[in-house]
Short mmCIF file of C-alpha atoms and ligand atoms in Angstrom, two decimals:
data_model
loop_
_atom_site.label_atom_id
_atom_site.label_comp_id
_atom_site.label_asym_id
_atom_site.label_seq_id
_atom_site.Cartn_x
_atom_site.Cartn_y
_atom_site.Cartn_z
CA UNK A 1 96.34 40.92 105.75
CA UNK A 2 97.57 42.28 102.09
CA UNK A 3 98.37 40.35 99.28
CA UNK A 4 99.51 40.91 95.68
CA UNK A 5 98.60 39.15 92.68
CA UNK A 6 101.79 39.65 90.09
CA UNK A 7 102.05 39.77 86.67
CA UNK A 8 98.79 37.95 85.19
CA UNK A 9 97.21 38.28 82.67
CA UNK A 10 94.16 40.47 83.59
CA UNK A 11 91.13 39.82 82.12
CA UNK A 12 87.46 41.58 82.95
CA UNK A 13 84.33 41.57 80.70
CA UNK A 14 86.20 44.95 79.35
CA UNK A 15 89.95 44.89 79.93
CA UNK A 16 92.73 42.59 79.22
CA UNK A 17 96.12 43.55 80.39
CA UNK A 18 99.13 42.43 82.13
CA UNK A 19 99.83 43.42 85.16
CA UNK A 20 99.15 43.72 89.54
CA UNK A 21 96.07 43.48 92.11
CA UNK A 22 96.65 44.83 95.18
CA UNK A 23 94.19 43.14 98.00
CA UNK A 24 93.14 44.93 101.43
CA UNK A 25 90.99 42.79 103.64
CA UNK A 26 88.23 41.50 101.94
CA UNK A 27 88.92 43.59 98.83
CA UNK A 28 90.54 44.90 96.09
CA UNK A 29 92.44 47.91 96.66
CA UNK A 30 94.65 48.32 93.27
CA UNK A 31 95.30 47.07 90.06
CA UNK A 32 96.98 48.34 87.42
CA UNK A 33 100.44 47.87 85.68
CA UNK A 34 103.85 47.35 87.65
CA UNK A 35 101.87 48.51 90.83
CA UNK A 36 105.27 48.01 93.39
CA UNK A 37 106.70 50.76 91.05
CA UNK A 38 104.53 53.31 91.36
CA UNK A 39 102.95 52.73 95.30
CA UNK A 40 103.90 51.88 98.71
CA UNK A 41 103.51 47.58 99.11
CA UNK A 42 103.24 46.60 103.05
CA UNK A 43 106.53 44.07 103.72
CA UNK A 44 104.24 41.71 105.23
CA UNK A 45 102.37 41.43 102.06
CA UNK A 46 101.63 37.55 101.05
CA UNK A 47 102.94 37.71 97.04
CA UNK A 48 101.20 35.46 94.60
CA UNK A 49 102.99 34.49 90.76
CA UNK A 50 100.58 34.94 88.28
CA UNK A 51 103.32 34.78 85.18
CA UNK A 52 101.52 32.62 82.46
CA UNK A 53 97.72 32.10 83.78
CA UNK A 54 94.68 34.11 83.58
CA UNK A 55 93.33 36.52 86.56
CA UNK A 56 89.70 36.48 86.25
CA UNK A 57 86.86 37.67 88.49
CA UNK A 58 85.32 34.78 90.55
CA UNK A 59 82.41 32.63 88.60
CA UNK A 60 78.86 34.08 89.16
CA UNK A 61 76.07 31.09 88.86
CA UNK A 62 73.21 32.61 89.16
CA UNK A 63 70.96 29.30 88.96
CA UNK A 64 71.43 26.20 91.42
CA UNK A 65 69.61 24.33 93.51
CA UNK A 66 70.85 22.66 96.49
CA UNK A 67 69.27 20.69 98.87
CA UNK A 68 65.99 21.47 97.21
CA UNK A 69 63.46 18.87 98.10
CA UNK A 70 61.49 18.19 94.19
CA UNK A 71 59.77 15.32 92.81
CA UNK A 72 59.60 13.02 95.97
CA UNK A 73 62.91 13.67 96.71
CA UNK A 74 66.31 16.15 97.65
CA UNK A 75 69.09 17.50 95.18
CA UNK A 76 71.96 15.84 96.61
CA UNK A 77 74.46 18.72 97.26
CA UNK A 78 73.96 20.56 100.41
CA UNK A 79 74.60 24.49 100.45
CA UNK A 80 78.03 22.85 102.26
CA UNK A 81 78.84 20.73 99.47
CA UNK A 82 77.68 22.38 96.50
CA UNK A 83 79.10 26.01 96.83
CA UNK A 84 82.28 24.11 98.04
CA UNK A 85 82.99 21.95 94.49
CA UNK A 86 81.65 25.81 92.85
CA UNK A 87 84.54 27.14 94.60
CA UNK A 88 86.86 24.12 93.10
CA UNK A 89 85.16 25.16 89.95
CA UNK A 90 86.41 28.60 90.32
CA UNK A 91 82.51 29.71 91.05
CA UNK A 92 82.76 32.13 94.13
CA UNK A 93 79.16 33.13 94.16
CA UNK A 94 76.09 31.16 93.74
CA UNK A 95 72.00 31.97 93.80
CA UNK A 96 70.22 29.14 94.94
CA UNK A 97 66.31 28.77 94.80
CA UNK A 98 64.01 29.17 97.80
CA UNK A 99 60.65 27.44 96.72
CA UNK A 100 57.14 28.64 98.18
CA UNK A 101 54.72 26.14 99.32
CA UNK A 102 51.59 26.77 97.78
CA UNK A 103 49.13 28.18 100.44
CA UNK A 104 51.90 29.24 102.79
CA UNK A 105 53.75 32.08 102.50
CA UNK A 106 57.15 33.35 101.25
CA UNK A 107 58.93 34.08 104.27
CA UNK A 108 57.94 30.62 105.97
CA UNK A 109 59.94 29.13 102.74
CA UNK A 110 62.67 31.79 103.46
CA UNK A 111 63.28 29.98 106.75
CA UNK A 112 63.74 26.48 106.25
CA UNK A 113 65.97 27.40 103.13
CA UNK A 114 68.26 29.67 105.75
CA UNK A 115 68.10 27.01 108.03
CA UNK A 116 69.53 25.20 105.46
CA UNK A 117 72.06 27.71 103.99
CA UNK A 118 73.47 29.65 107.08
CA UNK A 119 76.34 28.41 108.90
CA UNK A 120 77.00 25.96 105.92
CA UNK A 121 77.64 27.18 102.74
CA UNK A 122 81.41 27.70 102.13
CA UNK A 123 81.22 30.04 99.55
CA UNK A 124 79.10 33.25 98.95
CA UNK A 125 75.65 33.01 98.14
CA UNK A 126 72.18 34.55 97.36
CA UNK A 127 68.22 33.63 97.03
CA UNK A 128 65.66 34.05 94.75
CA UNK A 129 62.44 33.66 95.77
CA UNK A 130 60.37 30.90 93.97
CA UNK A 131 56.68 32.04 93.64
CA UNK A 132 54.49 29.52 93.22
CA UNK A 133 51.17 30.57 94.83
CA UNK A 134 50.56 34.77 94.48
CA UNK A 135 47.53 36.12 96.00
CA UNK A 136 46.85 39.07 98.38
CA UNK A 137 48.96 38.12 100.73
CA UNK A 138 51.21 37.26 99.40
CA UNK A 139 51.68 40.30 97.48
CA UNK A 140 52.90 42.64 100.27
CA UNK A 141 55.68 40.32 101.13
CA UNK A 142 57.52 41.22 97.50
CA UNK A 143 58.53 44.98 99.02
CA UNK A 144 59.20 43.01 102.07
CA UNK A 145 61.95 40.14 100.11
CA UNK A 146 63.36 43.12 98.07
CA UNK A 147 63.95 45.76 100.79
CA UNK A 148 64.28 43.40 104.03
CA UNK A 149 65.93 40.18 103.18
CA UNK A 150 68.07 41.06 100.05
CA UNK A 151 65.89 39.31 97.53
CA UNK A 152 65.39 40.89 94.50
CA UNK A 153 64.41 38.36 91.71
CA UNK A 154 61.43 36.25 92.05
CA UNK A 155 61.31 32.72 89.96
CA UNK A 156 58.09 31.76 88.07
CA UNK A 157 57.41 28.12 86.53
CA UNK A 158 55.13 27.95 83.41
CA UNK A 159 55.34 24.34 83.95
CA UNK A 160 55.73 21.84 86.45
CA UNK A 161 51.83 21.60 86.51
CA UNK A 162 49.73 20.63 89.75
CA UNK A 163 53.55 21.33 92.01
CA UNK A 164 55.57 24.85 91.27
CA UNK A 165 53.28 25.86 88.08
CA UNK A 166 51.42 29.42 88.31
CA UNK A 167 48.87 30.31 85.14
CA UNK A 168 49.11 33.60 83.60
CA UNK A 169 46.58 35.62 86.02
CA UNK A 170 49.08 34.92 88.79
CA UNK A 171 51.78 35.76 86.48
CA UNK A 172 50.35 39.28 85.85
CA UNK A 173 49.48 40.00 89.03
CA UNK A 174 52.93 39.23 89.97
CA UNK A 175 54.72 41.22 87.12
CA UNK A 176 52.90 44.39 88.40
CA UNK A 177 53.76 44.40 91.91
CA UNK A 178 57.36 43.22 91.21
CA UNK A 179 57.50 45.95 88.68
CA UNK A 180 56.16 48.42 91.08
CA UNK A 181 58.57 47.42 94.13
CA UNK A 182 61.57 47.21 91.58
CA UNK A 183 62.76 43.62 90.83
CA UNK A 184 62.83 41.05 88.21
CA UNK A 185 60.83 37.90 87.36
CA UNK A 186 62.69 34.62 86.30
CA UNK A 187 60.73 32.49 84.57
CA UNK A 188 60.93 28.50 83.36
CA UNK A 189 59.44 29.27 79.89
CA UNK A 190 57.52 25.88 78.94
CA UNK A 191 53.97 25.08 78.53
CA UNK A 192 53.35 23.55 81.32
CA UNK A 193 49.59 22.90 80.21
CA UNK A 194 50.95 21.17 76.40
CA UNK A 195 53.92 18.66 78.49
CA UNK A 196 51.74 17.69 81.17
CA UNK A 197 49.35 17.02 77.65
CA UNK A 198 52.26 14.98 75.88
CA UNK A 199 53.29 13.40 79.03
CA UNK A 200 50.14 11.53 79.79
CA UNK A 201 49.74 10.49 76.34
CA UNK A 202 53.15 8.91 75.96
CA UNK A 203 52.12 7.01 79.58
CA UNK A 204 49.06 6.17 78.10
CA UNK A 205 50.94 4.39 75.03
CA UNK A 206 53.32 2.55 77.27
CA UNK A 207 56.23 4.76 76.41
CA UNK A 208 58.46 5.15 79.57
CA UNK A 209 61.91 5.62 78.32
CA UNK A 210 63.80 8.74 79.18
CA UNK A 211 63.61 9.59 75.63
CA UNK A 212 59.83 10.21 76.50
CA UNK A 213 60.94 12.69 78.54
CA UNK A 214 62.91 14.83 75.46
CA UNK A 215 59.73 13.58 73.16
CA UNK A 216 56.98 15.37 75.62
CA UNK A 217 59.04 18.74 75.39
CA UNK A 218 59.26 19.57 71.97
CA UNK A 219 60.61 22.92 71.10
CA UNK A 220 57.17 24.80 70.68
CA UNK A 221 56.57 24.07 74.11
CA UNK A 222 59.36 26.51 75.03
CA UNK A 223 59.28 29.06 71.99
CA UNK A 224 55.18 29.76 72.98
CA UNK A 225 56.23 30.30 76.38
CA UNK A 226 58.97 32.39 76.04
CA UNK A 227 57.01 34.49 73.70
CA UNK A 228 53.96 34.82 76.10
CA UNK A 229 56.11 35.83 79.01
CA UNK A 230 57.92 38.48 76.72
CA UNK A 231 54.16 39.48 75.89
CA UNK A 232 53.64 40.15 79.33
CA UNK A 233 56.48 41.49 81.11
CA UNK A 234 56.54 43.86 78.00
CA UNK A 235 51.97 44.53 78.62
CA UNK A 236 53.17 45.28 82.84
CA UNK A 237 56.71 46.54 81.90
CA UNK A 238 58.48 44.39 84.32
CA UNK A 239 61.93 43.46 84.19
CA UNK A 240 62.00 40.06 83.14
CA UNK A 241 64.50 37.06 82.88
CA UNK A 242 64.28 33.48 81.01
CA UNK A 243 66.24 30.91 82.68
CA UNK A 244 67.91 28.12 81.20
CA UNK A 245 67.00 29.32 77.38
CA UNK A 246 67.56 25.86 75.52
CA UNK A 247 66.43 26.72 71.81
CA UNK A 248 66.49 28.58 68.33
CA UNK A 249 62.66 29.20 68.98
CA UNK A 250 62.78 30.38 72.58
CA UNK A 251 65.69 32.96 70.92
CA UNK A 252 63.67 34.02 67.99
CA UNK A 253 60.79 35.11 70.38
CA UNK A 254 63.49 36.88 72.29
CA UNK A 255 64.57 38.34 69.01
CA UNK A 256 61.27 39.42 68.13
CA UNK A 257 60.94 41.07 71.57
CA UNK A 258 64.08 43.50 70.81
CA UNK A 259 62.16 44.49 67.68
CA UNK A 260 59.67 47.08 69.71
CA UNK A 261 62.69 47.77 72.48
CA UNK A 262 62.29 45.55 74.95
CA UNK A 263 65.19 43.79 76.72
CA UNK A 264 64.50 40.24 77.95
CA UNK A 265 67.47 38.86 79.53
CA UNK A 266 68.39 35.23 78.60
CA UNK A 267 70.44 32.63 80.26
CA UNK A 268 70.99 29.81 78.97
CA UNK A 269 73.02 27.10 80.69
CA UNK A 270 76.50 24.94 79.74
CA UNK A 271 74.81 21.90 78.82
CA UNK A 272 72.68 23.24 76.34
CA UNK A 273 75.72 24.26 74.41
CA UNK A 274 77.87 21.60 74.80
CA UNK A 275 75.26 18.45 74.89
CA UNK A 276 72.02 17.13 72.96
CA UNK A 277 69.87 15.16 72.81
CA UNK A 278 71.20 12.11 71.20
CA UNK A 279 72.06 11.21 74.58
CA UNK A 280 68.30 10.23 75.23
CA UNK A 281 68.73 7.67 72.77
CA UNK A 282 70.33 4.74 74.80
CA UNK A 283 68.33 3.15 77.19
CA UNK A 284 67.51 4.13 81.26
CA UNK A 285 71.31 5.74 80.91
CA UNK A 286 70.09 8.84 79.52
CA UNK A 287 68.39 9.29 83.17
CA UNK A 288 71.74 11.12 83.80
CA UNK A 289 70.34 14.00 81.54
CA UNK A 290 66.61 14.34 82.38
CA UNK A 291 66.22 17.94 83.07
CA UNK A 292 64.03 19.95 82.25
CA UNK A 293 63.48 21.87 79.34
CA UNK A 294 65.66 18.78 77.84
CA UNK A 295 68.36 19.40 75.76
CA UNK A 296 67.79 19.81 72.32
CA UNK A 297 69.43 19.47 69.00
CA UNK A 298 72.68 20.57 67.32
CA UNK A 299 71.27 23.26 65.48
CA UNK A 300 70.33 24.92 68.57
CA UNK A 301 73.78 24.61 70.06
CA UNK A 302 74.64 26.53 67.29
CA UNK A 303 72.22 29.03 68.01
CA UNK A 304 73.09 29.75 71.55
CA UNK A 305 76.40 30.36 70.64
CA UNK A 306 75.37 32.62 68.29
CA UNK A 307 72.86 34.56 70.75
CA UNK A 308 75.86 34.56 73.27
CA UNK A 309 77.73 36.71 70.56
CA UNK A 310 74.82 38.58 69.11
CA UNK A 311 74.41 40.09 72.90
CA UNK A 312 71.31 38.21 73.35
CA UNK A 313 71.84 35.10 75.64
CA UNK A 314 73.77 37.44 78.18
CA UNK A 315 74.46 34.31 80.77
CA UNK A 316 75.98 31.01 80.70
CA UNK A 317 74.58 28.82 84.22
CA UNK A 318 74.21 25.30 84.97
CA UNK A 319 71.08 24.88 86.78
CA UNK A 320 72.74 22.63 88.69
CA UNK A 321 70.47 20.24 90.56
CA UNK A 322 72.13 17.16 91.28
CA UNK A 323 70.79 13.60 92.17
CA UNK A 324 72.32 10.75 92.56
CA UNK A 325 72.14 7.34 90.38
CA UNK A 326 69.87 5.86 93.00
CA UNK A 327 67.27 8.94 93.24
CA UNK A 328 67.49 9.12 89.06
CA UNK A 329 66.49 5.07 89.44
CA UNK A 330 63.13 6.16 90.97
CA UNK A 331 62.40 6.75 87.10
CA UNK A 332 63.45 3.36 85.92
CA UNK A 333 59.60 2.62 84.82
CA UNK A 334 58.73 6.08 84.26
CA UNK A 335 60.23 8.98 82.56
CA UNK A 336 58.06 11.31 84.44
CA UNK A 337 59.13 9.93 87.70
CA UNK A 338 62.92 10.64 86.87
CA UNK A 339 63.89 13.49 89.30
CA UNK A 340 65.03 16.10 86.79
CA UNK A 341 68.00 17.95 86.86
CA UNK A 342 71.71 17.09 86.05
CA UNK A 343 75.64 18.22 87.74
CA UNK A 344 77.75 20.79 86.79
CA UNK A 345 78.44 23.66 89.44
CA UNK A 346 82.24 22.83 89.26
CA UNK A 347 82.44 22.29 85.75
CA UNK A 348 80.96 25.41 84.16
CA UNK A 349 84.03 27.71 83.74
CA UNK A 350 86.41 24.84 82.68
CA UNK A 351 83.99 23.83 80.38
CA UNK A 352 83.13 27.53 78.80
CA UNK A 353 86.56 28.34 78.74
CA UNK A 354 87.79 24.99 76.94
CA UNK A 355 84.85 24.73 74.49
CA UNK A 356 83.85 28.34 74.20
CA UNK A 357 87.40 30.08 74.35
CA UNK A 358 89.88 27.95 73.64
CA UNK A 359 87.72 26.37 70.61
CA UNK A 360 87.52 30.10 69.17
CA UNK A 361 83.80 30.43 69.86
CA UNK A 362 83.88 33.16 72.06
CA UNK A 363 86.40 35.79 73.16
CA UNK A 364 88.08 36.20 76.50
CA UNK A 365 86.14 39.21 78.00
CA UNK A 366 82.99 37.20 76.45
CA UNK A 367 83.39 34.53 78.63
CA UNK A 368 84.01 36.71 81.65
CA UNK A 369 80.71 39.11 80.88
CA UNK A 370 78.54 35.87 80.53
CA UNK A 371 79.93 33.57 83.22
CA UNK A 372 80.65 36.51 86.05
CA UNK A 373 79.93 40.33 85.15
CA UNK A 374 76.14 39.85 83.61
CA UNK A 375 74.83 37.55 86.65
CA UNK A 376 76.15 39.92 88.91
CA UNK A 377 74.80 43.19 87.13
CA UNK A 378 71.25 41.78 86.51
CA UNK A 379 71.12 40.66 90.00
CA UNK A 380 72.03 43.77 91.82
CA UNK A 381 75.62 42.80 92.59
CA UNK A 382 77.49 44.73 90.72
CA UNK A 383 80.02 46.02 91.21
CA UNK A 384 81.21 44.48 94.56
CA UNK A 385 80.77 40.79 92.73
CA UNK A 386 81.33 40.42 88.78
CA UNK A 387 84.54 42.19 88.12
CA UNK A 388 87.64 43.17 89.41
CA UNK A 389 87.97 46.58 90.19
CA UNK A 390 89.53 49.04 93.10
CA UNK A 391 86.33 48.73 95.94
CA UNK A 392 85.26 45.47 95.04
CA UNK A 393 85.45 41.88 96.60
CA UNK A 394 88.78 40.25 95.64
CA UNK A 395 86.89 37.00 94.52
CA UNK A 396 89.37 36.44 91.51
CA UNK A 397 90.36 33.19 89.95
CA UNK A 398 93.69 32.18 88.56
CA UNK A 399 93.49 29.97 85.58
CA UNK A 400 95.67 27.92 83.83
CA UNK A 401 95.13 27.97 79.59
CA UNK A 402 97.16 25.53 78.71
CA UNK A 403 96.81 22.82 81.47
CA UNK A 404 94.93 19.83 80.20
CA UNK A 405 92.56 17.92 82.27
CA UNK A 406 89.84 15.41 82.50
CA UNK A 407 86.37 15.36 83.86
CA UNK A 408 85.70 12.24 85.76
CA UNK A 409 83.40 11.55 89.11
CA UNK A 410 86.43 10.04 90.67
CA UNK A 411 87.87 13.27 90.70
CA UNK A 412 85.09 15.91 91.20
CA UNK A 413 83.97 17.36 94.56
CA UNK A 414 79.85 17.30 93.64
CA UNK A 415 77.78 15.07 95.80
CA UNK A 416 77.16 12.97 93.29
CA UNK A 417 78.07 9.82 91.84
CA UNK A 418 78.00 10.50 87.93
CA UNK A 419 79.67 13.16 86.09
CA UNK A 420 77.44 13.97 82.50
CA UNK A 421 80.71 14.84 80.97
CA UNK A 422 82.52 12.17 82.06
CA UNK A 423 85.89 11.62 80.60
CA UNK A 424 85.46 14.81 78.70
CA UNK A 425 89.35 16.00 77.64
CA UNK A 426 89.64 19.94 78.43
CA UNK A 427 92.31 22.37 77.62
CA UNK A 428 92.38 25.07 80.65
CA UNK A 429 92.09 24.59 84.59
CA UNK A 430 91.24 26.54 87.58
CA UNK A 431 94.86 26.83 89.68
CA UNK A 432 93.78 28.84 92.62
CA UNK A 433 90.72 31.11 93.91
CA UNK A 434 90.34 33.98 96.54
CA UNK A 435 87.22 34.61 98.29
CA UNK A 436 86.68 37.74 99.75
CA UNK A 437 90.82 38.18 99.89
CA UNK A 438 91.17 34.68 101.33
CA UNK A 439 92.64 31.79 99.60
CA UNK A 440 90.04 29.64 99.11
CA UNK A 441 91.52 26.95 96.54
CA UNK A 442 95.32 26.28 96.32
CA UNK A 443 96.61 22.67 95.05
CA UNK A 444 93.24 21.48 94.52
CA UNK A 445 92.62 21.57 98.27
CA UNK A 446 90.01 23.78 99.43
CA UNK A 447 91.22 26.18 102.42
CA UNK A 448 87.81 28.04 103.74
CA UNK A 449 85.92 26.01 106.32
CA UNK A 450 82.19 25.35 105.86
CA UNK A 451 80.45 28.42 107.39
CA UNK A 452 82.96 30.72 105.64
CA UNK A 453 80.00 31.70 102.72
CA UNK A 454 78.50 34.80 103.12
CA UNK A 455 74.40 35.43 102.48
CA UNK A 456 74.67 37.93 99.72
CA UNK A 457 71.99 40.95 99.91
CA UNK A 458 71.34 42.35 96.45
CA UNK A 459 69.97 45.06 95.44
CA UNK A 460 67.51 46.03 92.89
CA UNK A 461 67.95 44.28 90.04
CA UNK A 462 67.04 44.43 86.10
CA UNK A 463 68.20 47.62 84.62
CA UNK A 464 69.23 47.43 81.30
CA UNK A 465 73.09 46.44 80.82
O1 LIG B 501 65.59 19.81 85.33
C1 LIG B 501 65.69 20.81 86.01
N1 LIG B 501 65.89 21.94 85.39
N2 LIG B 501 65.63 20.74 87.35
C2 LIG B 501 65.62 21.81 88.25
C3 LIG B 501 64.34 22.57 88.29
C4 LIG B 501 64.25 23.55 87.17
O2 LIG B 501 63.32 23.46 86.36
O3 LIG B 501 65.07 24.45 87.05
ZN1 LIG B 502 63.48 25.19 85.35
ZN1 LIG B 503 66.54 25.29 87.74
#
């Protein structure tokens, strides 16, 4: 089956033209300007308008966890669910979060996750390995994730102590052999040591508000993290990653980093940029945004945005991890007991586009590299997932500019019964998206059956970009 895209408005992290894609199969087998002029289109070829809308390269979130089972309880998308509203979200490729069980090993946690994921997911995904316990033996299973199972980026927590939390001798240990074997460590760059600290002092006090939460993360927490992991991967010379950067003192330690050469990459995800944390302030409500780090203040909003342009934050996530109102009320006396995380796997384009483009904040190609050609060149997909190009996959999103829309629950397709952005006005929609050459989205109905998402084997990952 062939089908051509006509006339839209091209866009990669490098390119912006009008004109054709030409789709084989699974992939993309032309593009280029007036391509029925100048080569041979099959008759039976299926012909899709693109006059007036975008033609991006499907969305790349590179940090999501579904059906993750965390503080007592499970995010509440499935891999079925949640990849499907990323595909309504114009998200054709997600990397979800296998988590290690400390004192068992990482390929036991590899199974139950693709027990989880196979057969299920609708669109693509990938893994990274969550290491929460490294010793011996677990060291020769690193080669082992990178060169058997596609797994090329293994996840650290600096926090989360007494559950995911490693301490630095682990962390070193880790660096070395990852660096050796050729992947990247993520890390969640927070004290875990000072917030677990804070935390049982604001207990102590009777303080149990979700504000509690924001007020037991302050930003040092993150900046002297983020600075000691830069220390380190820089001492081993591992590739290293920061996940969902929130602040102006995380970034300056980044910053500083770049001073003696060294690239950390930094993502830092939609609701940092778009929220803060004024939103603690009313009462159990701001349950809905208990994540962790929390999000922080204007300034830093301001600073992200600035990092995005400066090169330096070089990916916009979500960190989706979605529960619903009833697991959030497990924190209704207790801030700590609040499973943390918040929605927004479908939202993430639509809301970068309308707040980041369309507000002038970022350019067009900006918003592609961040949201789809970084994740997939830091993560060893590139290029058969990222861009649009002759060779690889036609995952490419049409979007609509001008079409204005609201965010609501009773309209999204996320397992979950809140929407943090809810009645949120935004200029520019997703109108249809291929996977892998199929129609995947088309009239807001999704077309691909569960089971139609592909595992996604990467390859080595963290070269400069
Ligand atoms: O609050 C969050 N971020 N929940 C998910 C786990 C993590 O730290 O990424
Ligand atoms: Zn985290
Ligand atoms: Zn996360």
């Amino acid at each position: 089956m062939s089908l051509l895209i006509k006339n839209g408005r091209i866009i990669t992290a490098t390119e912006d033209f009008t004109g054709d894609i030409f789709i084989e199969g699974e992939t993309v087998s032309a593009m280029g300007k007036d391509l029925p002029g100048r080569m041979a289109i099959p008759d039976d070829t299926g012909i899709i308008d693109a006059s007036g809308l975008l033609v991006i390269p499907g969305g790349i979130d590179p940090h999501v966890h579904l059906d993750m089972p965390f503080m007592g309880t499970f995010s509440s998308d499935t891999h079925e669910t949640g990849t499907r509203a990323a595909l309504f979200g114009g998200t054709t490729t997600v990397i979800d979060f296998v988590l290690q069980t400390q004192g068992h090993s990482l390929k036991e946690a590899l199974t139950q996750w693709q027990g989880r994921a196979n057969g299920t997911a609708v669109g693509d995904y990938g893994f990274h390995m969550a290491v929460t316990d490294f010793n011996e033996r677990t060291r020769p299973e690193i080669k082992e994730m990178i060169e058997k199972e596609g797994i090329s980026s293994f996840k650290t927590f600096m926090a989360y102590k007494g559950a995911l939390m490693i301490d630095d001798r682990q962390m070193t240990g880790l660096m070395q052999e990852v660096r050796k074997q050729g992947g990247l460590v993520t890390v969640h760059a927070t004290n875990g040591d000072m917030i677990d600290y804070l935390v049982a002092k604001h207990r102590t006090e009777g303080h149990r508000a979700p504000l509690y939460h924001y007020l037991s993360q302050p930003e040092v927490t993150e900046a002297e993290a983020s600075a000691r992991f830069a220390d380190m991967a820089n001492y081993t010379g591992c590739p290293g990653y920061i996940v969902h950067l929130t602040c102006e003192g995380a970034l300056n330690a980044v910053r500083e980093a770049t001073r003696r050469n060294q690239q950390i990459f930094v993502e830092t995800c939609i609701q940092y940029l778009l929220l803060d944390a004024s939103l603690y302030e009313q009462d159990f409500e701001g349950a809905k945004w208990v994540m962790s780090p929390p999000l922080r203040e204007k300034k830093d909003q301001a600073t992200l945005w600035a990092g995005i342009n400066q090169g330096l934050v070089n990916v916009v996530a979500t960190d989706h991890c979605p529960f619903k109102w009833e697991q959030k009320l497990m924190g209704k006396d207790d801030f700590s007991k609040i499973p943390n995380g918040h929605p927004a796997i479908e939202n993430r384009l639509e809301l970068l586009y309308s707040e980041g483009v369309h507000k002038g904040r970022i350019s067009l190609n900006k918003f592609v590299e961040v949201a789809c050609t970084n994740p997939a060149k830091i993560f060893g997909m590139f290029p058969r997932k990222g861009t649009i190009a002759p060779g690889s996959d036609a995952d490419i999103v049409l979007f609509d500019p001008n079409r204005k829309h609201a965010l609501s629950a009773s309209t999204h397709h996320m397992n979950v019964d809140y929407s943090a952005y809810e009645g949120w006005e935004l200029t520019g929609k997703v109108q249809t998206v291929l996977l892998r050459g199929k129609v995947a989205i088309e009239k807001n109905r999704c077309l691909v059956e569960k089971g139609y998402g592909n595992f996604i084997r990467r390859g080595r990952s963290g070269g400069m970009i």
